[in-house]
PDB file of C-alpha atoms in Angstrom:
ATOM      1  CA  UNK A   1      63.287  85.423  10.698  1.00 83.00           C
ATOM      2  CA  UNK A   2      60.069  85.417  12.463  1.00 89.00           C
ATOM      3  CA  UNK A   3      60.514  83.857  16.001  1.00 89.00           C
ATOM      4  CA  UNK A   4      59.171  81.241  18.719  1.00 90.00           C
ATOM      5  CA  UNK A   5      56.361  82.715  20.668  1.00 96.00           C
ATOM      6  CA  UNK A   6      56.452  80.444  24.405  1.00 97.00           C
ATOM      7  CA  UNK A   7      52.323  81.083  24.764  1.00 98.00           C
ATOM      8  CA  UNK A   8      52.011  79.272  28.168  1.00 98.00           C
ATOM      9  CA  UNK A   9      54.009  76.524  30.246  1.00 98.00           C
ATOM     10  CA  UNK A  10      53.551  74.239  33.185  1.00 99.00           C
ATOM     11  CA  UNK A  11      54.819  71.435  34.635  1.00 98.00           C
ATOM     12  CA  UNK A  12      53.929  67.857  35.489  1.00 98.00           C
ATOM     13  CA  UNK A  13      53.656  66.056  38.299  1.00 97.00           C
ATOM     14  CA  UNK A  14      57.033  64.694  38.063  1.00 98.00           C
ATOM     15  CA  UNK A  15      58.467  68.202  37.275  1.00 98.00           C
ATOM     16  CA  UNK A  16      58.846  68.059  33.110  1.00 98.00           C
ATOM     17  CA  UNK A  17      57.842  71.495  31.427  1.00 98.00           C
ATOM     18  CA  UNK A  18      55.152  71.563  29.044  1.00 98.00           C
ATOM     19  CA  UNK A  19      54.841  74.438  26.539  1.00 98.00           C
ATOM     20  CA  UNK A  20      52.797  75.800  23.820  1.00 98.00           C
ATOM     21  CA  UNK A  21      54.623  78.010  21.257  1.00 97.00           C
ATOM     22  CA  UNK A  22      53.546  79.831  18.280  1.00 97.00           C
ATOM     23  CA  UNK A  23      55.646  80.058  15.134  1.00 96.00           C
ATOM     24  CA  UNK A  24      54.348  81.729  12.375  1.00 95.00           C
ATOM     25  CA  UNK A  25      51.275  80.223  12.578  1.00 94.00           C
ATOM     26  CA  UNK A  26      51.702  77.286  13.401  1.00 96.00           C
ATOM     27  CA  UNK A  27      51.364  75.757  16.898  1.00 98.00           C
ATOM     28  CA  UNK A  28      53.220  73.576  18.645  1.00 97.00           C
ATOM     29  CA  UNK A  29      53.442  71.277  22.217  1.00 98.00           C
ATOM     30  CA  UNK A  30      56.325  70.362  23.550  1.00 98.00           C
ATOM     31  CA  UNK A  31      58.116  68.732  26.809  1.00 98.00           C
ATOM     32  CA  UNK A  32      61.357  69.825  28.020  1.00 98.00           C
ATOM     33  CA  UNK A  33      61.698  71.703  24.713  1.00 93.00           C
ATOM     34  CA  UNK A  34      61.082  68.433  22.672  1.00 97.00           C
ATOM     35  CA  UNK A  35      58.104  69.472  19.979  1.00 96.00           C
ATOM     36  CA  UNK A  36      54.949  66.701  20.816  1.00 95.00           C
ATOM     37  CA  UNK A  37      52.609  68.134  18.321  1.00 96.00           C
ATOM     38  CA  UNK A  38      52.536  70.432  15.794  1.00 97.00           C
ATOM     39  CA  UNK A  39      49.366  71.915  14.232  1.00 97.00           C
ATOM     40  CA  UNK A  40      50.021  71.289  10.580  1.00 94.00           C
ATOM     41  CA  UNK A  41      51.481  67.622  11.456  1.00 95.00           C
ATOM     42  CA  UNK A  42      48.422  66.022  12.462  1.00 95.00           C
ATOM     43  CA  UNK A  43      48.416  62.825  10.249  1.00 94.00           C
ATOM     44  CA  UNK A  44      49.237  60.218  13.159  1.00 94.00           C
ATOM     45  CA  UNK A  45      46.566  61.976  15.803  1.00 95.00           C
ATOM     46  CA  UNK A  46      44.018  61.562  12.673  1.00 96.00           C
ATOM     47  CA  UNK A  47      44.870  57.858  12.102  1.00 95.00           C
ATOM     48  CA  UNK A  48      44.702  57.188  15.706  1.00 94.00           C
ATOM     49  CA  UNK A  49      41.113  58.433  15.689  1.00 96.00           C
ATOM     50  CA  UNK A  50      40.036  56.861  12.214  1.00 96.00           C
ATOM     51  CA  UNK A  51      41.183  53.396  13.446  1.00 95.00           C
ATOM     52  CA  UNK A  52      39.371  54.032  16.979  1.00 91.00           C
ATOM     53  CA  UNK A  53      36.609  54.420  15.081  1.00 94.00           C
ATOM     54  CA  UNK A  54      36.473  52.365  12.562  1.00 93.00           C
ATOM     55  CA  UNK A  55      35.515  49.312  14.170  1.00 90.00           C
ATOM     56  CA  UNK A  56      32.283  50.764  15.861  1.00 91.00           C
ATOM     57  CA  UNK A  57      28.742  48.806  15.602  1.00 88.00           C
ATOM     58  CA  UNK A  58      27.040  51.976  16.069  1.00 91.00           C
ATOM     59  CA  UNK A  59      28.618  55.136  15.741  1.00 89.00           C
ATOM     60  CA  UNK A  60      25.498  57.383  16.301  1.00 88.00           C
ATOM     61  CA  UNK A  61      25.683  56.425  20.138  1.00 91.00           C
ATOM     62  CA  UNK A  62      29.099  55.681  20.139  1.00 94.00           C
ATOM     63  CA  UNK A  63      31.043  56.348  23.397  1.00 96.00           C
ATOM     64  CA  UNK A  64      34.953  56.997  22.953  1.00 97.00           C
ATOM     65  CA  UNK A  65      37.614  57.393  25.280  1.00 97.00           C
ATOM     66  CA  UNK A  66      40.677  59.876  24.306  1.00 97.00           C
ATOM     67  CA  UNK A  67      43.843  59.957  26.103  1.00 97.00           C
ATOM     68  CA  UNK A  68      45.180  63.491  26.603  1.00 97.00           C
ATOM     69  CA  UNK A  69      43.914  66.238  24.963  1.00 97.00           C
ATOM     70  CA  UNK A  70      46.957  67.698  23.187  1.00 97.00           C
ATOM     71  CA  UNK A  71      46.369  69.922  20.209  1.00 97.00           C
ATOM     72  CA  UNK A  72      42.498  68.894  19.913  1.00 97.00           C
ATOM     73  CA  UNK A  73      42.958  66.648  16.526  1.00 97.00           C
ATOM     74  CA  UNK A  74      41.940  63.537  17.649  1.00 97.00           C
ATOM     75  CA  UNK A  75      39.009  64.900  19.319  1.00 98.00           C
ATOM     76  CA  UNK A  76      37.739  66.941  16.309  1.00 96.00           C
ATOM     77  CA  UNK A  77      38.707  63.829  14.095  1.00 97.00           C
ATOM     78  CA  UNK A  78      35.990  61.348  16.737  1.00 97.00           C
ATOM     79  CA  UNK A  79      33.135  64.598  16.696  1.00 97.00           C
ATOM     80  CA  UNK A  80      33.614  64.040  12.673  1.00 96.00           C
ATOM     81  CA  UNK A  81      33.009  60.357  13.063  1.00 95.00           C
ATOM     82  CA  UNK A  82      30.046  59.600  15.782  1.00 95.00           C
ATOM     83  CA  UNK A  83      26.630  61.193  15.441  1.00 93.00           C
ATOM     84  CA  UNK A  84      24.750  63.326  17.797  1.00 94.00           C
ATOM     85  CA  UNK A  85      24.318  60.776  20.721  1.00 95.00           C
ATOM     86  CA  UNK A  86      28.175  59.657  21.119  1.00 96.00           C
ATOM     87  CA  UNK A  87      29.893  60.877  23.705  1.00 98.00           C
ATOM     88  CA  UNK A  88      33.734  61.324  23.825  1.00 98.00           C
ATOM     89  CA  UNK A  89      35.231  61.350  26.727  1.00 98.00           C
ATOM     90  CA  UNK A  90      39.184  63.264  27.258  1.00 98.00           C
ATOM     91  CA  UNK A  91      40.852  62.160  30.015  1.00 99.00           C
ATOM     92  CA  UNK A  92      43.747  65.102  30.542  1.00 98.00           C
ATOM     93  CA  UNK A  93      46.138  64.849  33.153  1.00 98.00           C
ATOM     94  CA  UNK A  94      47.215  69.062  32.748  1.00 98.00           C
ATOM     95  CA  UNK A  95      44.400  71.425  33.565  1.00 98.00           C
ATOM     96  CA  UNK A  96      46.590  73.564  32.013  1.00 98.00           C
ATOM     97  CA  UNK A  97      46.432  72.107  28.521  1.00 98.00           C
ATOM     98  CA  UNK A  98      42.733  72.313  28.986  1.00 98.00           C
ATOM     99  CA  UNK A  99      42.276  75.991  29.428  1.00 98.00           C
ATOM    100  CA  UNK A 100      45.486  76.303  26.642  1.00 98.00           C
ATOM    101  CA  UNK A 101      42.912  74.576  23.923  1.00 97.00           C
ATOM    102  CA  UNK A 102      39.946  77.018  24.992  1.00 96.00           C
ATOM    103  CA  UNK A 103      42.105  80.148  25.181  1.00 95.00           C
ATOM    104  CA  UNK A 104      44.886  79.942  23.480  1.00 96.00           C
ATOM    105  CA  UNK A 105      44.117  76.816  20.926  1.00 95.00           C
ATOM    106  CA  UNK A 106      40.165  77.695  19.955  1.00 92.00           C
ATOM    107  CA  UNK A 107      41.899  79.110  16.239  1.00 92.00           C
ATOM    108  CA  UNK A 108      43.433  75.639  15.722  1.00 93.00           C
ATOM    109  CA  UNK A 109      40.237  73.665  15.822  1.00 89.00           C
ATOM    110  CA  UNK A 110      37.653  76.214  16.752  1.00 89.00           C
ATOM    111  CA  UNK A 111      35.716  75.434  20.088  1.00 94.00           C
ATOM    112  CA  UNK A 112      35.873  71.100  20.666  1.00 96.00           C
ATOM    113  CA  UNK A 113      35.668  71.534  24.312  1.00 97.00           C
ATOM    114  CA  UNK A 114      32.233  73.608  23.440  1.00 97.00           C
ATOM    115  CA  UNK A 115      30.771  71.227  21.846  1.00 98.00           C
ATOM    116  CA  UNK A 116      27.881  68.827  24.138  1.00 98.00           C
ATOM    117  CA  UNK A 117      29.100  65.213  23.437  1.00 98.00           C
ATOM    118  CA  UNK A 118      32.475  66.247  24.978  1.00 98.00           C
ATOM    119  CA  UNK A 119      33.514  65.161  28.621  1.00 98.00           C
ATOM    120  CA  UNK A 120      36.696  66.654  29.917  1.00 98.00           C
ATOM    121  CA  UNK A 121      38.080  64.712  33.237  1.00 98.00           C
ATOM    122  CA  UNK A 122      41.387  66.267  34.533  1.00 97.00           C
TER     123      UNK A 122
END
């Protein structure tokens, strides 16, 4: 049986661990060891996006607001959807999950937080 891998952890302002495990390929999020997210169960973070964006007039200077940065799906879902003038913006209350998705995440979705229409405020 191939185990849990605990990558990273931290904790929130009101004192709840967050974690980021690997299992066999497969990465997951959790809080107080409850999973969040899991990279190959995305379909609700890529719904979320699709009906953000659905609705824009103009999606080649669209401007989109994410909360929390998570695994990265919803982001790379919006970068698939607005054209080379939108801007997304994450708001992400964990620095920690940041540096997680350029570190320790970048195989899941390859480099988001790389690419120039992205705005990270912690």
């Amino acid at each position: 049986m191939i185990p849990f891998r605990n990558l990273a952890e931290t904790l929130t302002p009101d004192g709840s661990r967050v974690s980021v495990h690997e299992h066999d390929g497969e990465y997951f999020l959790k809080l107080n060891s409850r999973q969040l997210m899991s990279s190959t169960s995305t379909s609700s973070e890529l719904l979320l996006a699709d009906k953000a964006c659905a609705h824009l007039h103009d999606r080649a200077k669209a401007r989109v607001l994410i909360g929390g940065l998570g695994l990265g799906f919803s982001l790379k879902r919006v970068l698939e959807m607005i054209g080379p003038a939108g801007v997304v913006q994450v708001a992400e209350l964990l620095p920690e999950v940041v540096t997680w998705n350029r570190e320790l995440l970048a195989g899941v979705n390859g480099r988001l937080l790389d690419d120039s229409r992205v705005e990270v405020f912690v």
